[in-house]
Coordinates of C-alpha atoms in Angstrom, one line a residue:
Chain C
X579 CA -58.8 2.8 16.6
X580 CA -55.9 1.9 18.7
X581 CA -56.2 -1.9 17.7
X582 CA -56.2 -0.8 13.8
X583 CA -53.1 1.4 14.1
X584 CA -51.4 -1.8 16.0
X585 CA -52.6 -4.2 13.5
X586 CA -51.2 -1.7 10.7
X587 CA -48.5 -1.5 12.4
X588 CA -47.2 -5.2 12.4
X589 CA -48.5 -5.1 8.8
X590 CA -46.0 -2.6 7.8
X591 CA -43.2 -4.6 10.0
X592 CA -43.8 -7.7 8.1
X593 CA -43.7 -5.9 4.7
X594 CA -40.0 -4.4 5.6
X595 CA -38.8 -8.1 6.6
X596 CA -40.4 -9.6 3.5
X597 CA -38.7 -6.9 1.3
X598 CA -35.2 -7.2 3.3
X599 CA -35.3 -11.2 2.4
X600 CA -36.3 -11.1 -1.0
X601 CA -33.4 -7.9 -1.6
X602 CA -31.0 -10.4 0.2
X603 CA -32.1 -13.1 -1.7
X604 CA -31.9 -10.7 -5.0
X605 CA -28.2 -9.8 -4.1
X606 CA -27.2 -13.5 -3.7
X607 CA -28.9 -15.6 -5.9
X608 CA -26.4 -15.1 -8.7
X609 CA -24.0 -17.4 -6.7
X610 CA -27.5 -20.1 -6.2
X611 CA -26.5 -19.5 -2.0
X612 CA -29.1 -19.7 0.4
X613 CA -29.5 -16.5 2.3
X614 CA -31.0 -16.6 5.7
X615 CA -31.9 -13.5 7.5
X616 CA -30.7 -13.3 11.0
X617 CA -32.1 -11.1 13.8
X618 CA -30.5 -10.0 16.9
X619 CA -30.6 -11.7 20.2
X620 CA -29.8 -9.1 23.3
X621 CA -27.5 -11.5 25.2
X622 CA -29.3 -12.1 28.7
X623 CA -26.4 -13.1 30.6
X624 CA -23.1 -14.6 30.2
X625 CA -21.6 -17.5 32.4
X626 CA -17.3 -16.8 32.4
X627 CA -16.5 -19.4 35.3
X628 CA -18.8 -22.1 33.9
X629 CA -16.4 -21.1 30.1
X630 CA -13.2 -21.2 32.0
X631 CA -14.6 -25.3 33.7
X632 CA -15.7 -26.2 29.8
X633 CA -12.5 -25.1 28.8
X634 CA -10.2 -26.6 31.3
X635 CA -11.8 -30.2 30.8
X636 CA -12.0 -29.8 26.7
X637 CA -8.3 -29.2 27.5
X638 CA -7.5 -32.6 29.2
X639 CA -9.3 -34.2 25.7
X640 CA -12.3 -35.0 28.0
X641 CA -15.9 -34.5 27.6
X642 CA -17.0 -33.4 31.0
X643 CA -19.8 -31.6 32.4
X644 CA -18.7 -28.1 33.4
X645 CA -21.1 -26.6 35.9
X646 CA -18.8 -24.8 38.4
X647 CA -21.4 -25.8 41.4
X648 CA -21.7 -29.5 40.7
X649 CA -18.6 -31.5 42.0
X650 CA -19.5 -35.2 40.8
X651 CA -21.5 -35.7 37.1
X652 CA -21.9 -38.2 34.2
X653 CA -19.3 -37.4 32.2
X654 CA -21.0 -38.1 29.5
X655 CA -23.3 -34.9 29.6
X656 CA -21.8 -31.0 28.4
X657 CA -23.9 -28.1 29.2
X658 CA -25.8 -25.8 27.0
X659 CA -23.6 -24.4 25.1
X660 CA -25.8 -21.7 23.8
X661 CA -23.9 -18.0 24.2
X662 CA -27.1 -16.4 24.7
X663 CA -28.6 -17.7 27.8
X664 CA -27.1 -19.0 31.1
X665 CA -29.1 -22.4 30.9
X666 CA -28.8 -24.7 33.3
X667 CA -29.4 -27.5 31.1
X668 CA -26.9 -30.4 30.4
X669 CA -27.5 -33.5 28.0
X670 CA -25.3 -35.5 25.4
X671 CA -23.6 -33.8 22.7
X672 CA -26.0 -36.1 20.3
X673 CA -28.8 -34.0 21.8
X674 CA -27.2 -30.4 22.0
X675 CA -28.9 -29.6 18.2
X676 CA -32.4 -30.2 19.3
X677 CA -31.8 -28.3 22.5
X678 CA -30.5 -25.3 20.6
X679 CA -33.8 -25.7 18.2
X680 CA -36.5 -26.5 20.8
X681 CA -35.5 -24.3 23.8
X682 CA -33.5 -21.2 22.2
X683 CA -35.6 -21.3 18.9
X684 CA -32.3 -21.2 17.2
X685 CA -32.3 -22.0 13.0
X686 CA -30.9 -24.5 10.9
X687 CA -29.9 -24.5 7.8
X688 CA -28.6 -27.1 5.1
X689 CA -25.9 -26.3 2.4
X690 CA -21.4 -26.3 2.0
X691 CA -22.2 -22.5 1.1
X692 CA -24.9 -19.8 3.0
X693 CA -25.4 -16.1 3.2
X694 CA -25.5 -15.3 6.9
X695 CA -27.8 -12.1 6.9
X696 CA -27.5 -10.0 10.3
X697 CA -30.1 -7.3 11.0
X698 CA -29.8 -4.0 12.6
X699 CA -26.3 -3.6 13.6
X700 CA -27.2 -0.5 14.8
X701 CA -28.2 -2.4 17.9
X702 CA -26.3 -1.5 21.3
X703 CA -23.8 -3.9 22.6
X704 CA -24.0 -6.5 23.8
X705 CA -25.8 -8.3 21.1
X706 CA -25.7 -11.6 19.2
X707 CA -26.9 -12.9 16.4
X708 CA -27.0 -16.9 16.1
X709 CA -27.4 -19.6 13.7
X710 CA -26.5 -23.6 12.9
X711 CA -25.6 -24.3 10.1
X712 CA -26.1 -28.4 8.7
X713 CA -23.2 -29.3 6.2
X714 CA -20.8 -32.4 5.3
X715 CA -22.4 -34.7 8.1
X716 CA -22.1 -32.4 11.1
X717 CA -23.9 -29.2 12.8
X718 CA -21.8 -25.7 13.6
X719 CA -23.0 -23.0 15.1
X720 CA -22.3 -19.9 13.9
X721 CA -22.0 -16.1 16.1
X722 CA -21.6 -12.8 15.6
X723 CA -21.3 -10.9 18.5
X724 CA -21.7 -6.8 18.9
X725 CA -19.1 -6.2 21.9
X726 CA -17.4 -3.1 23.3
X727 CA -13.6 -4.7 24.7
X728 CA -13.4 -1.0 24.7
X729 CA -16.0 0.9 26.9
X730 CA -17.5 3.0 24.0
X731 CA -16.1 1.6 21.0
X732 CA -18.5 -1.4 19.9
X733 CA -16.6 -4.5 17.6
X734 CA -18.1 -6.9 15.8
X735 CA -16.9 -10.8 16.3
X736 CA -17.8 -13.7 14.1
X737 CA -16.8 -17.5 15.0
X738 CA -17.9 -20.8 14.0
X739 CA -17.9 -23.8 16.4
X740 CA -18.4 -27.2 15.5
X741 CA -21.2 -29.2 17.6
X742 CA -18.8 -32.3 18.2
X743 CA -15.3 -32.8 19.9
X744 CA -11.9 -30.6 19.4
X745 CA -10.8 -33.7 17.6
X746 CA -13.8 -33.6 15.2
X747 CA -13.6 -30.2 14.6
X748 CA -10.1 -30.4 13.4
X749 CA -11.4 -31.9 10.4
X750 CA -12.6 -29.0 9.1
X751 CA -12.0 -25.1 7.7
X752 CA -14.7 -22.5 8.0
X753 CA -14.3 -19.4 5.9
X754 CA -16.5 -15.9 6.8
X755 CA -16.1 -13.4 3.7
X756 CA -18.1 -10.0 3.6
X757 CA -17.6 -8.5 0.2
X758 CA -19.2 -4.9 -0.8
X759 CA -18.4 -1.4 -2.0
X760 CA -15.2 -2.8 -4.0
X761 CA -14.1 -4.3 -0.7
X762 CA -13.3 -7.9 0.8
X763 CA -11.9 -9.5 3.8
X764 CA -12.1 -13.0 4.3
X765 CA -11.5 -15.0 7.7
X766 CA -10.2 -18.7 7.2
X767 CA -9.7 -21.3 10.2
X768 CA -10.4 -24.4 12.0
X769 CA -13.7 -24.2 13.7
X770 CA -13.4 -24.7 17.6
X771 CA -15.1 -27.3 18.8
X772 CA -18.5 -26.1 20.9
X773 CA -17.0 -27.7 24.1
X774 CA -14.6 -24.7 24.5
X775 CA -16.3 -21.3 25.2
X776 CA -17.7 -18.8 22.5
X777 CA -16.8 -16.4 25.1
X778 CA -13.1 -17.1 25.5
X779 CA -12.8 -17.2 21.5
X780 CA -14.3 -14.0 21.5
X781 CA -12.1 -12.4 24.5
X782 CA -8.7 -13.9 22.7
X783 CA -9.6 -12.4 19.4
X784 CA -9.3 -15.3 17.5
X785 CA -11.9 -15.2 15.7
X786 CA -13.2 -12.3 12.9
X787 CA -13.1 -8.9 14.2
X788 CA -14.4 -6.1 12.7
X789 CA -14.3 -1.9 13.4
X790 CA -17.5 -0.3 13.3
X791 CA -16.5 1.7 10.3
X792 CA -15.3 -1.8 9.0
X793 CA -18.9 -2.8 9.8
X794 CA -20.6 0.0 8.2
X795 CA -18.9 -0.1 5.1
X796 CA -19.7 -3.9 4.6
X797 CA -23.4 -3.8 5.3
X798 CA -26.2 -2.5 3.4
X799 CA -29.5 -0.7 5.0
X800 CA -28.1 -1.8 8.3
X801 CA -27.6 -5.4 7.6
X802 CA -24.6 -7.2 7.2
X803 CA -24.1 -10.2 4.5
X804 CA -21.6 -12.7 5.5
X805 CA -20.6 -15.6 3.2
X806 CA -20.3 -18.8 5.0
X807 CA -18.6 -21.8 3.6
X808 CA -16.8 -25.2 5.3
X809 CA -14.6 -27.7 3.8
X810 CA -13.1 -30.6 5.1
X811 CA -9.1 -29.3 5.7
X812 CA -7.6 -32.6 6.1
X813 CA -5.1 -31.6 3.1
X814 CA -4.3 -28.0 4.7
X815 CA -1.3 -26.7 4.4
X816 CA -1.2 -22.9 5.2
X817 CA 2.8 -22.2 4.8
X818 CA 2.8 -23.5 1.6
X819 CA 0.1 -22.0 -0.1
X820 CA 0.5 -18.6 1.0
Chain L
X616 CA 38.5 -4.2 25.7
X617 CA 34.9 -2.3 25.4
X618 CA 36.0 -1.8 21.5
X619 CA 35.8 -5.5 20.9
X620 CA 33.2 -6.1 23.2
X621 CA 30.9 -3.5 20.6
X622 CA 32.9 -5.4 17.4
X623 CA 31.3 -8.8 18.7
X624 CA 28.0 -7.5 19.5
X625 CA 28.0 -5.9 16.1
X626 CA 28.6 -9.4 14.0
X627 CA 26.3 -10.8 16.1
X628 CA 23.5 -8.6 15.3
X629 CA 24.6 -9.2 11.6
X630 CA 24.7 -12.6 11.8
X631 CA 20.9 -12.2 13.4
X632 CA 18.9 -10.5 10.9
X633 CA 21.2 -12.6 8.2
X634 CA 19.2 -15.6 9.5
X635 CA 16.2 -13.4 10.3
X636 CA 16.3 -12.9 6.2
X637 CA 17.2 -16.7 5.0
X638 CA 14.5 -17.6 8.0
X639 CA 12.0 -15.6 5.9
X640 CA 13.3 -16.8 2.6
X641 CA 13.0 -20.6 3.5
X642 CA 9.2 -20.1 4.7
X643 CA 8.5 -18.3 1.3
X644 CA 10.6 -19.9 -1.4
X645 CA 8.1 -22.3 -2.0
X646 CA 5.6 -20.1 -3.8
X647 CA 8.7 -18.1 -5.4
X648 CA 7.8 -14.7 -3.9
X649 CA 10.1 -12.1 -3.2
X650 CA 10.6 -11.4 0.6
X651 CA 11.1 -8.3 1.8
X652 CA 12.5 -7.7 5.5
X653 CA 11.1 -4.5 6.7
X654 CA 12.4 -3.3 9.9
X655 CA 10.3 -0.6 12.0
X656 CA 10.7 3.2 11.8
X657 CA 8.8 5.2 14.9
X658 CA 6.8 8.0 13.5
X659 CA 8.6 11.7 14.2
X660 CA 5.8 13.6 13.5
X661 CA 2.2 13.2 11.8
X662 CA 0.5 16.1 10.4
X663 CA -3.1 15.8 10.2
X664 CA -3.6 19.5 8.3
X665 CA -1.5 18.7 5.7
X666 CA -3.5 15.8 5.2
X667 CA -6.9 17.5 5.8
X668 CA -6.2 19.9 3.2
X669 CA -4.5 17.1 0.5
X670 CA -7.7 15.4 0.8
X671 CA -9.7 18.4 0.7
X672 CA -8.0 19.1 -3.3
X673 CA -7.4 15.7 -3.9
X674 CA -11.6 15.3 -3.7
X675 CA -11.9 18.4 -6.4
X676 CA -10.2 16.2 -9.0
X677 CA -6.9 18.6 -8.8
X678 CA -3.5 17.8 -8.4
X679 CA -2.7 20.8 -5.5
X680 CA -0.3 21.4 -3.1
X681 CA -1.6 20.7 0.4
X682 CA 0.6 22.8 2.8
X683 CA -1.5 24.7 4.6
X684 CA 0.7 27.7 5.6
X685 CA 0.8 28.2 1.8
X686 CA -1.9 30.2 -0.1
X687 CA -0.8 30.1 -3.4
X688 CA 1.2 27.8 -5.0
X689 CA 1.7 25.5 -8.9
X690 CA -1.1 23.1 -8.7
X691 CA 1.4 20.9 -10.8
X692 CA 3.0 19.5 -7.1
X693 CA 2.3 17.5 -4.7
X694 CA 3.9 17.2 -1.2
X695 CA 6.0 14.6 0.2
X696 CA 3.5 12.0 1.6
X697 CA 5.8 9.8 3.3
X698 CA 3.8 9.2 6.5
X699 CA 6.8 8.9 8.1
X700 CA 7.9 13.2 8.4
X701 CA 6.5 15.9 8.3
X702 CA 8.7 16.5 5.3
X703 CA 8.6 20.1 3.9
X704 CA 9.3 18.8 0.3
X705 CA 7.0 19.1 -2.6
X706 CA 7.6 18.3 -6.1
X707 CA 5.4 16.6 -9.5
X708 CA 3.7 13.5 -9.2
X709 CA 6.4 11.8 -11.7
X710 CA 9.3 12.5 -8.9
X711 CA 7.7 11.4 -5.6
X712 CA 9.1 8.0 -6.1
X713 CA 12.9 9.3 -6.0
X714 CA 12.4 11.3 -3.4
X715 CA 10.9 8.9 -0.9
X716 CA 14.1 6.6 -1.9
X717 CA 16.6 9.5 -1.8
X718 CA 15.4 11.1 1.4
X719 CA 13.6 8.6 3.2
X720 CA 15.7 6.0 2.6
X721 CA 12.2 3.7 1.9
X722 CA 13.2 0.3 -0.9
X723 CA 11.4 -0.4 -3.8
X724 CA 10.4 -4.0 -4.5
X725 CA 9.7 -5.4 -8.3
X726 CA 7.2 -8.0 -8.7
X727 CA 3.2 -8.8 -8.6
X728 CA 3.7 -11.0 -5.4
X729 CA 5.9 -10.6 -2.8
X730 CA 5.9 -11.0 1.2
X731 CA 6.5 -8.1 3.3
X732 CA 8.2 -9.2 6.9
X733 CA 7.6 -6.8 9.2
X734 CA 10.2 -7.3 12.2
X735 CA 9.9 -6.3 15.4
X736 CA 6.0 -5.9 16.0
X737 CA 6.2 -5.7 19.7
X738 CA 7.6 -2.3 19.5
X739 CA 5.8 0.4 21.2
X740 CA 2.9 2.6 19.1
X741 CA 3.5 4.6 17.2
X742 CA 5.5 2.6 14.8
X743 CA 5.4 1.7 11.1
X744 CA 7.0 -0.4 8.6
X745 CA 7.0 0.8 4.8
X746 CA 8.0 -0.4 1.5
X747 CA 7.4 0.6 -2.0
X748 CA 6.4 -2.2 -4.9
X749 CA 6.3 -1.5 -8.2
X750 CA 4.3 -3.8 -10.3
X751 CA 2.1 -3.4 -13.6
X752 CA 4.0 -0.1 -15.0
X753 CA 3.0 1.6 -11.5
X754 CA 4.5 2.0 -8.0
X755 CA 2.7 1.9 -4.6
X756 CA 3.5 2.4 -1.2
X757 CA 2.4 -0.4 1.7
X758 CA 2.3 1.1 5.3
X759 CA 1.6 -1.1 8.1
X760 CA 1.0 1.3 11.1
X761 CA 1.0 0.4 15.1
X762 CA -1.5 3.1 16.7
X763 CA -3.4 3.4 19.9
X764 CA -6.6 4.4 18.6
X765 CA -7.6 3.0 22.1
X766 CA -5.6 3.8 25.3
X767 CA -3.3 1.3 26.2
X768 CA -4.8 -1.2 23.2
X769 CA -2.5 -0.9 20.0
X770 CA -3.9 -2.2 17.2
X771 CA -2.5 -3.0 13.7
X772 CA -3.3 -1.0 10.5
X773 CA -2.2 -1.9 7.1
X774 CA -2.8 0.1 3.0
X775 CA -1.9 0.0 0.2
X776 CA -1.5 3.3 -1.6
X777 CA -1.0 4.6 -5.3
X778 CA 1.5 6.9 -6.0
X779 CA -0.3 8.4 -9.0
X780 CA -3.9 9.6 -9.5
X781 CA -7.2 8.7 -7.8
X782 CA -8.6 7.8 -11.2
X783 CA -5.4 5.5 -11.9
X784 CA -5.9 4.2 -8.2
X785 CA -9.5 2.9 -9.1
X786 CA -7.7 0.8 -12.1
X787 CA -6.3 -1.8 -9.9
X788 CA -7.4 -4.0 -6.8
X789 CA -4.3 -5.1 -3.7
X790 CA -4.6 -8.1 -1.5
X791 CA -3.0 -8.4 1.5
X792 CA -3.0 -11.8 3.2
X793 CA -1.7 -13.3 6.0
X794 CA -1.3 -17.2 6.9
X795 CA -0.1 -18.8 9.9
X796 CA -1.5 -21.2 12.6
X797 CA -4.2 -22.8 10.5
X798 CA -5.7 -19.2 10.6
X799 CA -5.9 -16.9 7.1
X800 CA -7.3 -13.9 6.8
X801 CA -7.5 -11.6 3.4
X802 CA -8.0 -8.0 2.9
X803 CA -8.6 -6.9 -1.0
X804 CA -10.0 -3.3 -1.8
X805 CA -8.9 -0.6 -4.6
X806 CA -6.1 1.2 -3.1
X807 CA -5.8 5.0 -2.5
X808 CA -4.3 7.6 -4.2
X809 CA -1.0 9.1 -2.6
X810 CA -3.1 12.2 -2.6
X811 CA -5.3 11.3 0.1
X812 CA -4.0 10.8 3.2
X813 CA -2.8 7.2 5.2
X814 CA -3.4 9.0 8.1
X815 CA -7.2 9.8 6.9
X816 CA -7.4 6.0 5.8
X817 CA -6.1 4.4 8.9
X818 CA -8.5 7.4 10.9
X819 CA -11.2 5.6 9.1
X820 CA -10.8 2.0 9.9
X821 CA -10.9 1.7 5.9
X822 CA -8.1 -0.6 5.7
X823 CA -6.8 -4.4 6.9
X824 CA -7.1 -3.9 10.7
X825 CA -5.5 -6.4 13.4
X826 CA -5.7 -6.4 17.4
X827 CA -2.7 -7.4 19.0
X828 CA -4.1 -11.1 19.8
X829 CA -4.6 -11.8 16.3
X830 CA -1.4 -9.9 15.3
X831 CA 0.7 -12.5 17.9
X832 CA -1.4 -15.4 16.2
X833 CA 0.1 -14.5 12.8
X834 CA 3.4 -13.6 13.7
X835 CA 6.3 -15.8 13.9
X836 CA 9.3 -15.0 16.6
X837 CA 8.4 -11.3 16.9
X838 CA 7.8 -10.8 12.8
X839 CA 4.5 -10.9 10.6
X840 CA 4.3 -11.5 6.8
X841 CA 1.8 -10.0 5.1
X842 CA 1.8 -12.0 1.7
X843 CA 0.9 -8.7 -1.1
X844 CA -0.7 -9.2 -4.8
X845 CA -2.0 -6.5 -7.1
X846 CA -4.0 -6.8 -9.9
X847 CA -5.6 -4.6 -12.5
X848 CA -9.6 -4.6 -11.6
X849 CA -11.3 -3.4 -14.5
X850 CA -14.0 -6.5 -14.4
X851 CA -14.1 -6.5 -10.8
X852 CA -17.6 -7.2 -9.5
X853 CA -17.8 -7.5 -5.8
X854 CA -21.8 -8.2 -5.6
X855 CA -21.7 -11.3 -8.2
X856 CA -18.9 -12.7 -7.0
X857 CA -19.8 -13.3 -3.6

């Protein structure tokens, strides 16, 4: 009895996800954007000194390996960069995509243009949600982070880093937009390269940052749609077009 | 001695915000907006049961006077909503706009696009900077309000708000953008009727919100312009356009 009430169960669960998708996809498809439905990640544990090592050597324009304990290294290799996890793993940055995919089960997607679907924002904080993105020839990873700065006031924070070098990722322009109930905000800048630290991005601010209430009134059912698009920025010039 | 000690430090605050303004103007002129310099004003007094009860008629669908130590009174007025005082005043609709000139000293801007400077950001909370702009046959009144909604972590807060009807409100859509650093970020939404409250909006979250970090990566020697455009929003449709 108890096996047919699990096995109804996960039924049921698979039903809600299919509906959430094809609503998602409903809501989006007028634009022809793929939407991809994003589930939360609980963060496990987060790493600070081996950010601030990454960091300090992404600032001297060098790609070296950034494990606090390790004193001499090929510096050739980075570290995994994924926010979730403290990994100890460490390869070339050619090899950092199939890490992400193979080891943290972490989605790609092809397109200038997505739909970034996050589920149950309700979650507690800390949690993440976390994709890569495939578009004009390079891979980004894109996070949204449920944080409290604040001890019980919960933000929302949404980055995009480019897998490649600071002075690739200058190359290019990220926009985030969330658009619902006859609101928009939109979130436009150069995408940090994946060598610097998610977490430091996050901690400066500079990145998308939403209220709760913000959050609430964007997403639908407890999901929140955010429009992804890059561009290539070499003609960018901010002060003038404003 | 002390006489033209205070004369020199007088020309030479002149001659300051002089090139404060042409500073501004220079940045600007290239799209041919308007810049406004708006210089801070602390908050005397808020007063959240005024608000509470303007909100309370303004969600009836009546014009009514909202102080509360009143009981009866011609639904024909409205009272001052300057967010600024706790202003006894209360007069029509039609006469708000003289009166936030006359007594509150607040300029009115013409134009669909202009920048508002705000000077001095890294005064203490509470603090806010206010301008009116008048602009397709109506005027409206942008606050940008510093508040502590956390201890010790001011944050940024900026409307847009009608000063006519709810149902004339939801005729028109207000962007407010700012653009510096490689960074943009854009905040569009129907503004509010001067019968609800700024106090209740900013309460809310409902509104352009910045944290200090992101506020200092905007800002440009202590000043932050917020680039404003209104538009009338009769075929706005959020969900298609995304």
């Amino acid at each position: 009895m108890l096996f047919f009430t699990q096995c109804f169960g996960a039924v049921l669960d698979l039903i809600h996800l299919r509906f959430q998708h094809y609503k998602a996809k409903r809501v989006f498809s007028a634009a022809g954007q793929l939407v991809c439905v994003v589930n939360p990640t609980h963060s496990l544990k987060y790493a600070p000194t081996r950010c601030a090592a990454a960091q300090a050597s992404t600032e001297q324009g060098i790609l070296s390996p950034c494990h606090h304990h390790e004193a001499v290294h090929d510096p050739q290799l980075v570290p995994c960069t994924c926010p979730l996890f403290s990994c100890p793993w460490e390869g070339h940055l050619e090899v950092v995509v199939s890490h992400l995919r193979q080891t943290h089960r972490i989605n790609i997607l092809q397109g200038a243009e997505i739909v970034f679907l996050a589920t149950d924002m309700h979650l507690p904080a800390p949690t993440d949600w976390i994709i890569m993105h495939s578009c004009l020839g390079h891979q980004f990873l894109l996070v949204l982070r449920k944080q409290e700065k604040y001890e019980g006031h919960p933000q929302f924070f949404a980055t995009m880093m480019l897998i490649g070098t600071p002075t690739q990722a200058d190359n290019f322009t990220y926009r985030l937009e969330l658009n619902r109930n006859q609101r928009r905000l939109k979130w436009e800048a150069t995408p940090r390269s994946i060598l610097e630290c998610v977490d430091s991005v996050i901690s400066d601010g500079d990145c998308l940052v939403l209220n709760t209430s913000l959050a609430q009134l964007f997403s639908d059912n407890g999901s929140l749609a955010i429009g992804i698009a890059i561009t290539t920025s070499k003609v960018h010039s901010p002060e003038a077009e404003m």
